[in-house]
Coordinates of C-alpha atoms and ligand atoms in Angstrom, one line a residue:
M1 CA 11.8 60.6 173.3
R2 CA 8.0 60.4 173.3
R3 CA 5.9 57.3 173.7
Y4 CA 2.4 57.1 172.3
V5 CA 0.0 54.2 172.9
F6 CA -2.7 53.4 170.3
G7 CA -5.4 50.8 171.1
Q8 CA -4.4 47.9 173.4
P9 CA -1.0 46.8 172.2
I10 CA 0.4 43.5 173.2
E11 CA 3.5 43.8 175.3
T12 CA 6.6 42.6 173.4
E13 CA 9.3 43.4 175.9
A14 CA 11.3 45.0 173.2
V15 CA 11.7 48.1 175.3
V16 CA 13.2 47.9 178.8
N17 CA 13.3 51.6 179.7
K18 CA 9.9 52.9 178.9
P19 CA 9.3 56.7 179.1
Q20 CA 5.9 58.0 180.4
V21 CA 3.1 57.8 177.9
C22 CA 2.6 61.0 176.1
T23 CA -1.0 62.0 176.0
D24 CA -0.7 64.9 173.6
S25 CA -1.6 64.0 170.0
M26 CA 1.3 63.1 167.8
T27 CA 2.8 66.0 165.9
E28 CA 5.8 64.4 164.1
L29 CA 3.7 62.1 161.9
S30 CA 0.1 62.5 160.8
V31 CA -2.1 59.8 162.1
Y32 CA -5.3 58.6 160.3
T33 CA -7.6 55.8 159.4
D34 CA -8.5 55.1 155.8
E35 CA -10.5 52.5 153.9
R36 CA -7.6 50.0 153.9
F37 CA -6.1 50.3 157.3
P38 CA -7.5 51.3 160.7
L39 CA -4.2 53.1 161.6
N40 CA -1.7 54.9 159.4
F41 CA 1.2 57.1 160.2
A42 CA 2.6 59.4 157.5
T43 CA 5.1 62.1 156.8
T44 CA 6.5 63.9 153.8
L45 CA 10.0 63.2 152.8
D46 CA 12.4 65.8 151.3
A47 CA 14.1 64.9 148.1
E48 CA 17.4 64.5 149.9
D49 CA 16.1 62.6 152.9
I50 CA 17.5 59.2 153.6
V51 CA 15.3 56.6 155.4
Y52 CA 17.5 54.2 157.3
G53 CA 16.4 51.2 159.3
L54 CA 14.2 48.1 159.1
G55 CA 17.1 45.9 160.1
E56 CA 17.0 42.6 158.3
N57 CA 15.3 43.3 155.0
V58 CA 16.0 43.5 151.2
R59 CA 17.3 46.4 149.2
G60 CA 19.4 49.4 150.2
I61 CA 20.8 51.0 153.3
N62 CA 18.6 53.8 152.2
K63 CA 15.2 52.0 152.2
R64 CA 13.5 54.6 150.0
G65 CA 11.5 53.3 147.0
W66 CA 10.1 50.1 148.2
L67 CA 7.4 48.4 150.3
Y68 CA 8.4 46.4 153.4
T69 CA 6.2 44.2 155.5
S70 CA 7.1 43.1 159.0
H71 CA 6.2 39.4 158.9
N72 CA 8.9 36.9 159.8
S73 CA 9.1 34.6 156.9
D74 CA 11.1 31.5 156.0
D75 CA 12.1 32.2 152.4
P76 CA 15.3 30.7 151.1
N77 CA 14.5 32.0 147.6
H78 CA 14.4 35.7 148.5
D79 CA 15.4 38.3 146.0
E80 CA 14.8 42.1 145.8
G81 CA 11.1 41.5 144.9
K82 CA 10.4 40.4 148.5
H83 CA 9.0 42.5 151.3
S84 CA 10.0 40.6 154.4
L85 CA 12.8 38.3 155.5
Y86 CA 13.3 36.2 158.6
A87 CA 13.0 39.0 161.1
S88 CA 10.9 42.2 161.9
H89 CA 12.8 45.2 163.0
N90 CA 10.3 48.1 163.0
F91 CA 12.7 51.0 163.6
I92 CA 13.2 53.7 161.0
L93 CA 15.3 56.8 161.0
I94 CA 14.6 59.8 158.7
S95 CA 17.8 61.6 158.0
G96 CA 18.0 65.0 156.4
Q97 CA 17.0 68.4 157.7
R98 CA 15.6 66.6 160.7
H99 CA 16.8 63.4 162.4
L100 CA 13.7 61.5 163.4
G101 CA 13.6 58.0 164.7
V102 CA 10.4 56.0 165.1
F103 CA 9.9 52.5 166.5
F104 CA 6.6 50.8 166.0
D105 CA 6.3 48.2 168.7
T106 CA 3.8 45.6 167.8
P107 CA 4.2 41.9 167.3
G108 CA 1.8 41.9 164.4
E109 CA 2.1 43.1 160.8
V110 CA 3.4 46.5 159.9
I111 CA 3.6 47.8 156.3
F112 CA 6.2 50.4 155.5
D113 CA 5.7 52.3 152.3
V114 CA 8.9 54.1 152.1
G115 CA 8.4 56.3 149.1
Y116 CA 7.0 53.4 147.1
N117 CA 3.6 54.8 146.0
H118 CA 4.8 58.4 146.3
Y119 CA 8.5 59.0 146.5
D120 CA 8.0 62.0 148.8
K121 CA 5.9 60.1 151.3
L122 CA 6.5 57.7 154.1
V123 CA 3.4 55.8 155.1
V124 CA 3.3 53.2 157.8
S125 CA 0.1 51.1 158.0
L126 CA -1.2 48.7 160.6
P127 CA -3.9 46.1 159.9
E128 CA -4.6 46.2 163.6
A129 CA -4.7 49.5 165.4
D130 CA -2.8 48.4 168.5
V131 CA 0.8 49.7 168.8
E132 CA 3.2 51.6 171.0
V133 CA 5.1 54.2 169.0
Y134 CA 8.3 55.7 170.2
V135 CA 9.4 58.9 168.5
M136 CA 12.8 60.4 169.0
E137 CA 14.6 63.4 167.6
G138 CA 18.2 64.5 167.9
D139 CA 20.9 66.6 166.4
S140 CA 22.4 63.7 164.4
D141 CA 21.5 60.3 163.2
L142 CA 23.9 58.7 165.7
A143 CA 22.3 60.7 168.6
V144 CA 18.9 59.3 167.6
I145 CA 20.2 55.8 167.4
R146 CA 21.8 56.1 170.8
E147 CA 18.6 57.3 172.3
F148 CA 16.7 54.4 170.7
R149 CA 19.3 51.8 171.9
Q150 CA 19.1 53.1 175.4
I151 CA 15.4 52.3 175.7
I152 CA 15.8 48.8 174.2
G153 CA 18.8 47.7 176.4
K154 CA 22.3 46.6 175.8
S155 CA 23.1 44.2 173.0
Y156 CA 24.3 40.6 173.5
R157 CA 28.0 40.2 174.0
A158 CA 29.4 37.1 172.2
P159 CA 32.5 35.4 173.6
K160 CA 35.8 36.4 172.0
W161 CA 36.3 33.0 170.4
A162 CA 33.0 33.6 168.5
F163 CA 35.0 36.1 166.4
G164 CA 37.0 33.2 165.0
Y165 CA 36.2 31.5 161.7
G166 CA 33.5 28.9 161.6
Q167 CA 32.8 26.1 159.2
C168 CA 29.3 24.8 158.6
R169 CA 27.4 22.6 156.2
W170 CA 24.0 21.0 156.1
S171 CA 25.2 18.5 157.1
Y172 CA 28.3 16.8 158.3
M173 CA 26.7 13.4 158.6
T174 CA 29.0 11.6 161.0
S175 CA 31.5 12.5 163.8
D176 CA 34.2 11.2 161.5
E177 CA 33.2 13.6 158.8
V178 CA 33.5 16.4 161.4
R179 CA 37.0 15.2 162.4
D180 CA 37.9 15.2 158.7
V181 CA 36.8 18.8 158.1
V182 CA 38.7 20.0 161.2
R183 CA 41.8 18.0 160.2
N184 CA 41.7 19.5 156.7
H185 CA 41.7 23.0 158.2
R186 CA 44.4 22.3 160.7
E187 CA 46.6 20.4 158.2
N188 CA 46.4 23.3 155.7
G189 CA 47.0 25.9 158.5
I190 CA 43.6 27.4 157.9
P191 CA 42.5 29.1 161.2
L192 CA 39.3 27.7 162.7
D193 CA 37.4 28.1 166.0
M194 CA 34.0 26.7 165.3
L195 CA 32.5 23.7 163.6
Y196 CA 28.8 23.8 163.3
L197 CA 26.5 20.8 163.6
D198 CA 23.4 20.9 161.4
I199 CA 20.3 18.8 161.8
D200 CA 21.9 15.4 161.1
Y201 CA 23.7 15.2 164.4
M202 CA 20.3 14.6 166.0
D203 CA 18.4 11.4 166.3
A204 CA 15.6 11.7 163.7
Y205 CA 15.8 15.5 163.9
K206 CA 14.6 15.4 167.5
D207 CA 15.7 18.4 169.6
F208 CA 18.1 17.6 172.5
T209 CA 19.1 14.1 171.2
I210 CA 22.1 12.7 169.4
N211 CA 22.1 10.2 166.6
P212 CA 23.6 7.1 168.3
A213 CA 24.6 5.5 164.9
T214 CA 26.5 8.4 163.5
F215 CA 27.5 10.5 166.5
G216 CA 27.7 7.7 169.1
D217 CA 31.0 9.0 170.3
F218 CA 29.7 12.6 170.8
D219 CA 31.4 13.1 174.2
A220 CA 34.8 12.0 172.8
L221 CA 34.3 14.3 169.8
V222 CA 33.6 17.3 172.0
S223 CA 36.7 16.7 174.0
E224 CA 38.9 16.0 171.0
M225 CA 37.6 19.3 169.5
K226 CA 38.3 21.2 172.7
E227 CA 41.9 20.0 172.6
Q228 CA 42.2 21.6 169.2
N229 CA 40.4 24.8 170.4
I230 CA 37.4 24.0 168.3
H231 CA 33.9 24.8 169.6
L232 CA 31.2 22.5 168.3
V233 CA 28.0 24.5 167.7
P234 CA 24.8 22.4 167.3
I235 CA 21.6 23.6 165.8
I236 CA 18.3 23.6 167.7
D237 CA 15.0 23.7 165.8
A238 CA 11.7 25.2 167.0
G239 CA 9.5 22.2 166.4
V240 CA 9.5 19.2 168.8
K241 CA 8.9 15.8 167.1
K242 CA 5.5 14.3 168.0
E243 CA 6.5 10.8 168.9
D244 CA 5.2 8.7 171.7
G245 CA 8.0 7.7 174.0
Y246 CA 10.3 10.7 173.1
D247 CA 10.8 12.1 176.6
F248 CA 11.0 15.8 175.7
Y249 CA 7.8 15.6 173.6
E250 CA 6.1 13.6 176.4
E251 CA 7.0 16.2 179.0
G252 CA 5.8 19.0 176.8
K253 CA 2.5 17.2 176.1
K254 CA 1.9 16.2 179.7
N255 CA 2.4 19.8 181.0
G256 CA 0.4 21.5 178.2
Y257 CA 3.5 23.4 176.9
F258 CA 2.6 23.2 173.2
C259 CA 0.6 25.7 171.2
K260 CA -3.0 24.6 170.9
D261 CA -5.6 24.6 168.2
E262 CA -9.0 26.3 168.8
N263 CA -10.3 23.2 170.6
G264 CA -7.4 23.1 173.0
E265 CA -5.6 20.2 171.3
D266 CA -1.9 20.3 170.5
F267 CA -1.5 21.9 167.1
V268 CA 0.4 19.6 164.8
V269 CA 2.7 21.0 162.1
G270 CA 5.4 19.6 159.9
V271 CA 9.1 20.4 160.1
W272 CA 12.2 18.2 159.5
P273 CA 11.1 15.2 161.6
G274 CA 7.5 15.2 160.1
D275 CA 4.8 15.8 162.6
C276 CA 5.8 18.2 165.4
C277 CA 4.4 20.4 168.1
L278 CA 5.4 23.9 168.7
P279 CA 6.5 24.8 172.2
D280 CA 4.6 27.8 173.5
M281 CA 7.6 30.1 173.7
L282 CA 5.4 32.9 174.9
N283 CA 4.3 31.1 178.0
D284 CA 6.8 31.7 180.8
E285 CA 6.6 28.2 182.1
A286 CA 6.9 26.5 178.7
R287 CA 9.8 28.8 177.9
E288 CA 11.6 27.8 181.0
W289 CA 11.0 24.2 180.2
F290 CA 12.2 24.5 176.6
G291 CA 15.3 26.4 177.8
N292 CA 16.1 23.5 180.2
G293 CA 16.2 21.2 177.2
Y294 CA 19.6 22.8 176.3
K295 CA 21.0 21.2 179.4
F296 CA 21.5 17.9 177.6
L297 CA 24.1 19.5 175.4
L298 CA 25.5 22.0 178.0
D299 CA 26.3 19.0 180.2
K300 CA 28.4 17.6 177.3
G301 CA 30.5 20.7 177.3
I302 CA 28.8 22.5 174.5
D303 CA 29.0 26.3 174.6
G304 CA 27.4 27.5 171.4
F305 CA 24.1 27.1 169.7
W306 CA 22.1 28.3 166.7
N307 CA 18.3 28.4 166.8
D308 CA 16.5 27.7 163.6
M309 CA 13.1 27.4 161.9
N310 CA 11.7 29.8 164.5
E311 CA 9.6 32.2 162.4
P312 CA 8.2 29.5 162.9
A313 CA 8.6 27.8 159.6
L314 CA 5.8 25.4 158.9
F315 CA 6.2 22.8 156.1
Y316 CA 2.5 22.1 156.7
S317 CA -0.1 21.8 159.3
R318 CA -1.8 18.5 159.8
K319 CA -5.2 20.2 159.5
H320 CA -4.5 22.0 156.3
L321 CA -2.7 19.0 154.8
Q322 CA -5.8 16.9 155.3
E323 CA -7.8 19.5 153.3
V324 CA -5.2 19.3 150.5
F325 CA -5.3 15.5 150.4
D326 CA -9.1 15.6 150.2
A327 CA -8.9 18.1 147.3
V328 CA -6.2 16.4 145.3
G329 CA -8.5 13.6 144.1
D330 CA -10.8 16.2 142.4
F331 CA -7.8 17.6 140.5
A332 CA -6.7 14.1 139.5
R333 CA -10.0 13.6 137.7
G334 CA -10.9 15.7 134.7
N335 CA -9.2 18.4 132.6
L336 CA -6.8 20.9 134.1
D337 CA -7.5 24.0 132.2
I338 CA -5.7 27.2 132.9
N339 CA -7.8 28.1 136.0
R340 CA -7.9 24.6 137.5
F341 CA -4.2 24.1 136.8
F342 CA -3.3 27.2 138.7
Q343 CA -5.7 26.4 141.5
F344 CA -4.0 23.1 141.8
K345 CA -0.5 24.7 141.8
D346 CA -1.6 27.3 144.4
L347 CA -3.0 24.5 146.6
M348 CA 0.4 22.8 146.5
S349 CA 2.5 25.9 147.0
G350 CA 0.2 27.1 149.8
I351 CA 1.0 24.1 152.0
S352 CA 4.0 25.7 153.6
N353 CA 4.0 28.8 155.9
N354 CA 0.3 29.2 155.2
E355 CA -1.3 32.3 156.6
E356 CA -4.4 30.4 157.7
D357 CA -2.3 28.1 159.7
Y358 CA -0.7 31.0 161.5
A359 CA -4.2 32.1 162.4
S360 CA -5.2 28.6 163.6
F361 CA -3.2 28.1 166.8
Y362 CA -2.9 29.8 170.1
H363 CA -0.5 30.8 172.8
N364 CA -1.0 31.3 176.5
Y365 CA 0.7 34.7 176.8
K366 CA 0.7 36.3 180.2
G367 CA -2.4 34.2 181.1
Q368 CA -4.4 35.2 178.0
K369 CA -5.2 33.0 175.0
V370 CA -3.6 34.8 172.1
R371 CA -3.9 33.8 168.4
H372 CA -0.5 33.2 166.9
D373 CA -0.8 35.6 164.0
K374 CA -1.3 38.5 166.5
V375 CA 2.1 37.7 168.0
H376 CA 3.8 36.0 165.1
N377 CA 6.9 38.1 165.0
L378 CA 7.8 37.3 168.6
F379 CA 8.2 33.5 168.3
G380 CA 11.9 33.4 167.3
Y381 CA 12.7 36.1 169.9
Y382 CA 11.1 34.2 172.7
M383 CA 12.6 30.9 171.7
T384 CA 16.1 32.4 171.8
R385 CA 15.3 34.2 175.0
S386 CA 14.3 30.8 176.5
A387 CA 17.8 29.5 175.6
S388 CA 19.7 32.5 176.9
E389 CA 17.8 32.6 180.2
A390 CA 18.5 29.0 180.6
F391 CA 22.2 29.5 180.1
K392 CA 22.2 32.1 182.9
R393 CA 20.4 29.6 185.2
L394 CA 22.3 26.5 184.2
V395 CA 25.8 27.6 183.4
P396 CA 26.1 31.1 184.9
D397 CA 29.9 31.1 184.5
R398 CA 30.0 29.9 180.9
E399 CA 30.1 32.4 178.0
V400 CA 27.7 30.9 175.5
L401 CA 27.5 31.7 171.8
M402 CA 23.9 32.0 170.7
F403 CA 22.4 33.2 167.5
S404 CA 19.1 32.8 165.9
R405 CA 17.5 32.9 162.4
S406 CA 14.3 34.7 163.3
S407 CA 14.2 37.8 165.6
Y408 CA 12.4 40.9 166.7
I409 CA 13.9 43.9 168.4
G410 CA 14.5 43.0 172.1
M411 CA 16.1 39.7 171.1
H412 CA 19.3 41.7 170.5
R413 CA 19.8 41.6 174.3
Y414 CA 19.9 37.8 174.3
A415 CA 21.7 36.7 171.1
G416 CA 22.9 37.6 167.7
I417 CA 21.4 36.6 164.3
W418 CA 22.6 35.2 161.1
Q419 CA 21.0 36.7 158.0
G420 CA 19.0 33.6 157.0
D421 CA 19.2 31.4 154.0
N422 CA 20.9 33.4 151.2
K423 CA 22.1 32.2 147.8
S424 CA 25.5 31.9 146.2
W425 CA 24.8 35.1 144.3
W426 CA 26.8 38.3 144.0
S427 CA 23.7 40.3 144.8
H428 CA 23.5 38.5 148.2
L429 CA 27.1 39.4 149.0
L430 CA 26.1 43.1 148.5
M431 CA 23.0 42.6 150.5
N432 CA 25.1 41.2 153.4
L433 CA 27.1 44.4 153.3
K434 CA 24.0 46.6 153.3
M435 CA 22.3 44.8 156.0
M436 CA 25.1 45.3 158.5
P437 CA 24.4 49.0 159.5
S438 CA 20.6 48.4 159.3
L439 CA 20.9 45.6 161.8
N440 CA 23.3 47.5 164.0
M441 CA 20.9 50.4 164.4
C442 CA 18.3 47.9 165.8
G443 CA 20.8 46.5 168.3
F444 CA 21.9 43.4 166.4
L445 CA 25.7 43.6 166.5
Y446 CA 26.7 40.0 166.5
T447 CA 25.7 39.1 162.9
G448 CA 26.9 38.0 159.5
A449 CA 25.6 36.1 156.5
D450 CA 26.3 32.6 155.2
L451 CA 29.6 33.2 153.5
G452 CA 29.9 31.7 150.0
G453 CA 26.1 31.6 149.9
F454 CA 23.8 28.9 151.4
G455 CA 21.7 27.8 148.4
D456 CA 22.9 27.4 144.8
Q457 CA 26.4 26.7 143.6
T458 CA 29.2 28.9 144.8
T459 CA 32.2 29.8 142.7
E460 CA 35.8 30.2 143.7
D461 CA 35.9 33.9 143.1
L462 CA 32.6 34.4 144.9
M463 CA 34.0 32.5 147.9
I464 CA 37.1 34.7 147.9
R465 CA 35.2 37.9 147.6
W466 CA 32.7 37.0 150.2
L467 CA 35.4 36.0 152.7
S468 CA 37.0 39.3 152.0
L469 CA 33.8 41.0 153.3
G470 CA 33.2 38.3 156.0
I471 CA 36.5 39.0 157.7
F472 CA 34.9 42.2 159.1
T473 CA 31.6 40.7 160.3
P474 CA 31.4 39.5 163.9
L475 CA 29.9 36.2 162.8
M476 CA 32.2 34.8 160.1
R477 CA 30.7 31.5 159.0
N478 CA 31.0 29.6 155.8
H479 CA 27.7 27.7 155.3
S480 CA 26.1 25.8 152.5
A481 CA 23.0 23.8 151.8
L482 CA 22.5 20.1 151.3
G483 CA 23.0 19.3 147.6
T484 CA 25.1 22.3 146.8
R485 CA 28.8 22.3 145.9
F486 CA 31.1 21.7 148.9
Q487 CA 32.6 25.0 149.8
E488 CA 35.1 24.4 152.6
V489 CA 38.0 26.5 151.6
Y490 CA 40.5 23.6 151.3
R491 CA 38.5 22.2 148.4
F492 CA 39.4 25.1 146.1
D493 CA 42.5 25.6 143.9
A494 CA 42.8 29.0 145.5
V495 CA 43.1 27.6 149.0
E496 CA 46.2 29.6 149.8
Q497 CA 44.5 32.9 148.9
M498 CA 41.4 32.0 151.0
K499 CA 43.6 30.9 153.9
G500 CA 45.5 34.2 153.7
I501 CA 42.2 36.1 154.0
I502 CA 41.1 34.1 156.9
Q503 CA 44.4 34.7 158.6
L504 CA 43.9 38.4 158.0
R505 CA 40.6 38.1 159.9
Y506 CA 42.5 36.8 162.9
R507 CA 45.0 39.7 162.7
L508 CA 42.0 42.0 162.8
I509 CA 40.2 40.4 165.8
P510 CA 41.5 42.7 168.5
Y511 CA 40.4 45.7 166.4
L512 CA 37.0 44.2 165.6
Y513 CA 36.3 43.1 169.1
Q514 CA 37.0 46.5 170.6
A515 CA 34.8 48.1 168.0
Y516 CA 32.1 45.5 168.9
E517 CA 32.4 46.1 172.6
K518 CA 32.4 49.8 172.1
A519 CA 29.2 49.5 170.1
I520 CA 27.6 47.6 173.0
N521 CA 28.9 49.8 175.8
E522 CA 28.1 53.1 174.0
D523 CA 24.9 52.0 172.4
T524 CA 26.3 52.8 169.0
M525 CA 27.1 50.9 165.8
M526 CA 30.0 48.8 164.6
F527 CA 29.1 49.3 160.9
Y528 CA 28.3 52.8 159.9
P529 CA 26.9 54.1 156.6
L530 CA 29.3 56.9 155.4
G531 CA 26.5 59.5 155.7
M532 CA 26.2 59.0 159.4
V533 CA 29.9 59.9 160.0
Y534 CA 30.2 62.5 157.3
P535 CA 26.7 64.1 157.3
E536 CA 27.8 67.3 155.6
D537 CA 29.3 65.4 152.6
T538 CA 26.5 64.9 150.1
T539 CA 28.5 62.3 148.1
A540 CA 29.3 60.3 151.2
R541 CA 25.5 60.3 152.0
R542 CA 24.8 58.6 148.7
I543 CA 27.4 55.8 149.0
E544 CA 25.8 52.4 149.6
D545 CA 28.7 50.0 149.0
Q546 CA 31.3 51.2 151.4
L547 CA 31.1 51.2 155.2
L548 CA 33.0 52.4 158.2
V549 CA 33.9 49.6 160.5
G550 CA 34.4 50.9 164.0
D551 CA 35.8 54.4 164.4
D552 CA 39.0 54.0 162.5
I553 CA 38.6 52.2 159.2
M554 CA 36.6 52.1 156.0
I555 CA 36.0 49.1 153.8
A556 CA 35.0 48.9 150.1
P557 CA 34.5 45.3 149.1
I558 CA 34.2 44.0 145.6
Y559 CA 30.8 42.4 144.9
E560 CA 30.8 41.8 141.2
Q561 CA 32.1 38.8 139.3
N562 CA 35.3 39.4 137.4
A563 CA 35.8 42.9 138.7
A564 CA 39.4 43.4 139.6
A565 CA 39.1 47.1 140.6
R566 CA 36.4 49.4 141.9
H567 CA 35.5 53.0 142.5
V568 CA 36.1 54.1 146.1
Y569 CA 35.1 57.4 147.5
L570 CA 37.2 58.9 150.3
P571 CA 35.3 61.4 152.4
E572 CA 38.6 62.5 153.9
D573 CA 42.3 61.8 153.4
M574 CA 43.0 58.2 154.3
R575 CA 45.8 55.7 154.3
M576 CA 45.2 52.7 152.2
L577 CA 46.5 49.4 153.5
R578 CA 46.8 46.7 150.9
F579 CA 46.9 43.2 152.2
R580 CA 47.8 40.2 150.1
G581 CA 46.2 37.5 152.2
A582 CA 47.3 38.4 155.7
E583 CA 50.4 40.2 154.7
L584 CA 50.5 44.0 154.5
V585 CA 52.1 44.7 151.1
E586 CA 51.5 48.3 150.5
E587 CA 50.7 51.5 152.5
C588 CA 49.7 54.5 150.5
P589 CA 48.3 57.9 151.5
L590 CA 45.2 58.8 149.4
S591 CA 43.6 62.2 149.3
Q592 CA 39.9 62.9 149.8
G593 CA 37.8 62.3 146.7
H594 CA 37.2 59.7 144.0
H595 CA 39.6 56.9 143.3
Y596 CA 39.6 53.8 141.1
I597 CA 41.6 51.1 143.0
D598 CA 42.9 47.8 141.8
M599 CA 41.7 44.9 144.0
P600 CA 42.7 41.6 142.5
L601 CA 41.4 38.4 143.9
G602 CA 43.1 37.6 147.2
E603 CA 43.9 41.2 148.0
V604 CA 42.0 43.2 150.6
C605 CA 42.2 47.0 150.9
I606 CA 41.5 48.7 154.2
F607 CA 41.3 52.5 154.5
V608 CA 42.5 54.0 157.7
R609 CA 41.0 57.4 158.6
N610 CA 43.2 60.4 159.0
G611 CA 44.6 60.5 162.5
H612 CA 43.4 57.1 163.4
Q613 CA 45.2 53.8 163.7
L614 CA 44.5 50.1 163.1
Q615 CA 46.0 47.5 165.4
L616 CA 47.0 44.1 164.0
A617 CA 47.7 40.9 165.8
D618 CA 50.0 38.1 164.7
I619 CA 48.6 35.3 162.6
V620 CA 47.2 32.4 164.7
E621 CA 45.1 29.3 164.1
S622 CA 42.5 30.0 166.8
V623 CA 41.4 32.9 169.0
A624 CA 42.8 31.1 172.1
D625 CA 46.3 31.7 170.7
L626 CA 45.8 35.4 170.0
D627 CA 48.2 37.7 171.8
W628 CA 46.0 40.7 172.6
D629 CA 48.9 42.7 174.1
N630 CA 51.4 42.5 171.4
L631 CA 49.9 44.3 168.5
T632 CA 51.3 46.1 165.5
F633 CA 49.8 49.6 165.1
V634 CA 49.5 51.1 161.6
Ligands
GLC701 C1 17.4 26.1 157.4 C2 18.6 26.9 158.0 C3 19.9 26.5 157.4 C4 20.1 25.0 157.7 C5 18.9 24.2 157.2 C6 18.9 22.7 157.7 O1 17.3 26.2 156.1 O2 18.3 28.3 157.7 O3 20.9 27.2 157.9 O4 21.2 24.5 157.2 O5 17.7 24.7 157.7 O6 18.9 22.7 159.1

């Protein structure tokens, strides 16, 4: 492991075990300045090289052939044309003749041209020449990953119950609606451990409040849910409503805990409640204060949270909005020809998440005034850290579930992540699968995507297939957006099939949890690309739609509509277990090589490696009822 320092990098606290700075010049990558960027790193790629990494991002497990930008972005409409999602995970691993891992530690923008302009070249460019670069080489991909994980520290450990099934929707509007959703699960015998509360449980979308009209009996709701082994998991948003008399806002304002504009005034942005201020998550004192906010819900017995809108997502800034209002009048008068019409459209579409806004407010970071865009990618990380540190202070004996939308490497020590706002698209099911190993490399083990898809209308078959993948991901949550089709599984004709698949999840929890714990303890992965486990097998190295889960099993989900079978490649002899719902209906030895395997809706095939075993629990309705000692071994 070699650590190089360029310029004056801002400390991110991604790395906890820092090696000595290497003062020799870098040999593994060429380093240069050009007319576009003050700092570039480049290397040649062999035809067969795979470039792994970049955590949460679009496209393949092998990142070759595209341009990726580290810039945490709120983009619910992402497709493969995008360059960044909600997180920045600047770790890459070149796998081929050499196994070379590189981590670019900077909270600012990094552009990864992974064979996009030239297929045989990797070029990493930085608009600002301040970065710490960690370079590691090893005998295998997994050795490099372990080395990397050892410097960034152990991953967050979620409670066992967080491996149960969770139901979410934006939003269940009243406590009675919550009761209804839970009752429908219980009456249908559909296992459930978590019920998520989206923004409407709050009073006017104000953090650390409860809507008295619709959730007035919140305390009773929490205890009723507890009796049924259901954990209520409320959302917390990054922006704090700017409203005189709202005590949390007043406290933040009085103590100077909000991000400031260039004149030292609180910077005002728009999120769900309208005008908000952004807590200065990078300021130690403000972070402690924000974390203490969770006490309100912890005191009510809550033991799980999801942090949202923390890229931070800005619907608008007051300052920019005023400029837009002033300009709109001009457009209202006169002809809108092609140029003026597009100017008008750009003006409107540029209101949200505007780059100029990100360069218009400031943090007080370690006593320095730092412009937000320089540290943009840290905001979600530090928000979530504020929560996690508060849990340790306030409820040291409670295991708390915590996951965030935005993140940066380092946050993996404090929480998990979900994969942001996806769509009810088959391509996003596949993206969910591909992101798992990329995230694992970067330390994010407790993760999963919105099952069934968040935006757009899901379909029954998509729901079934997505659940069939989701039963393997640590975070297994069905979530959908306001205005979309309701997708709680009991609403579908195929409820019995879906229930069976969720029951299978519970049968798998002991296996999955031990694989998860092992990945934490041994700084390894839970989801492996085949090429990392069978590096000599050139076919396995090319497979992008099958994964190993833990050390013992392989999965090959269906991700195309109307497909009832698929090609599966076996890198070694394996035993196929076919489940119809939760029931094991077929066991069949298969030899190494190519197979075309029937997988009708409602059936899940798991491939057990030669000489390995899979343990299965009995079917239960919640993790609390799982018997971890009496397992069936296959
Ligand atoms: C964001 C979140 C989504 C949530 C919605 C409303 O889009 O990513 O999960 O449902 O906000 O809070």
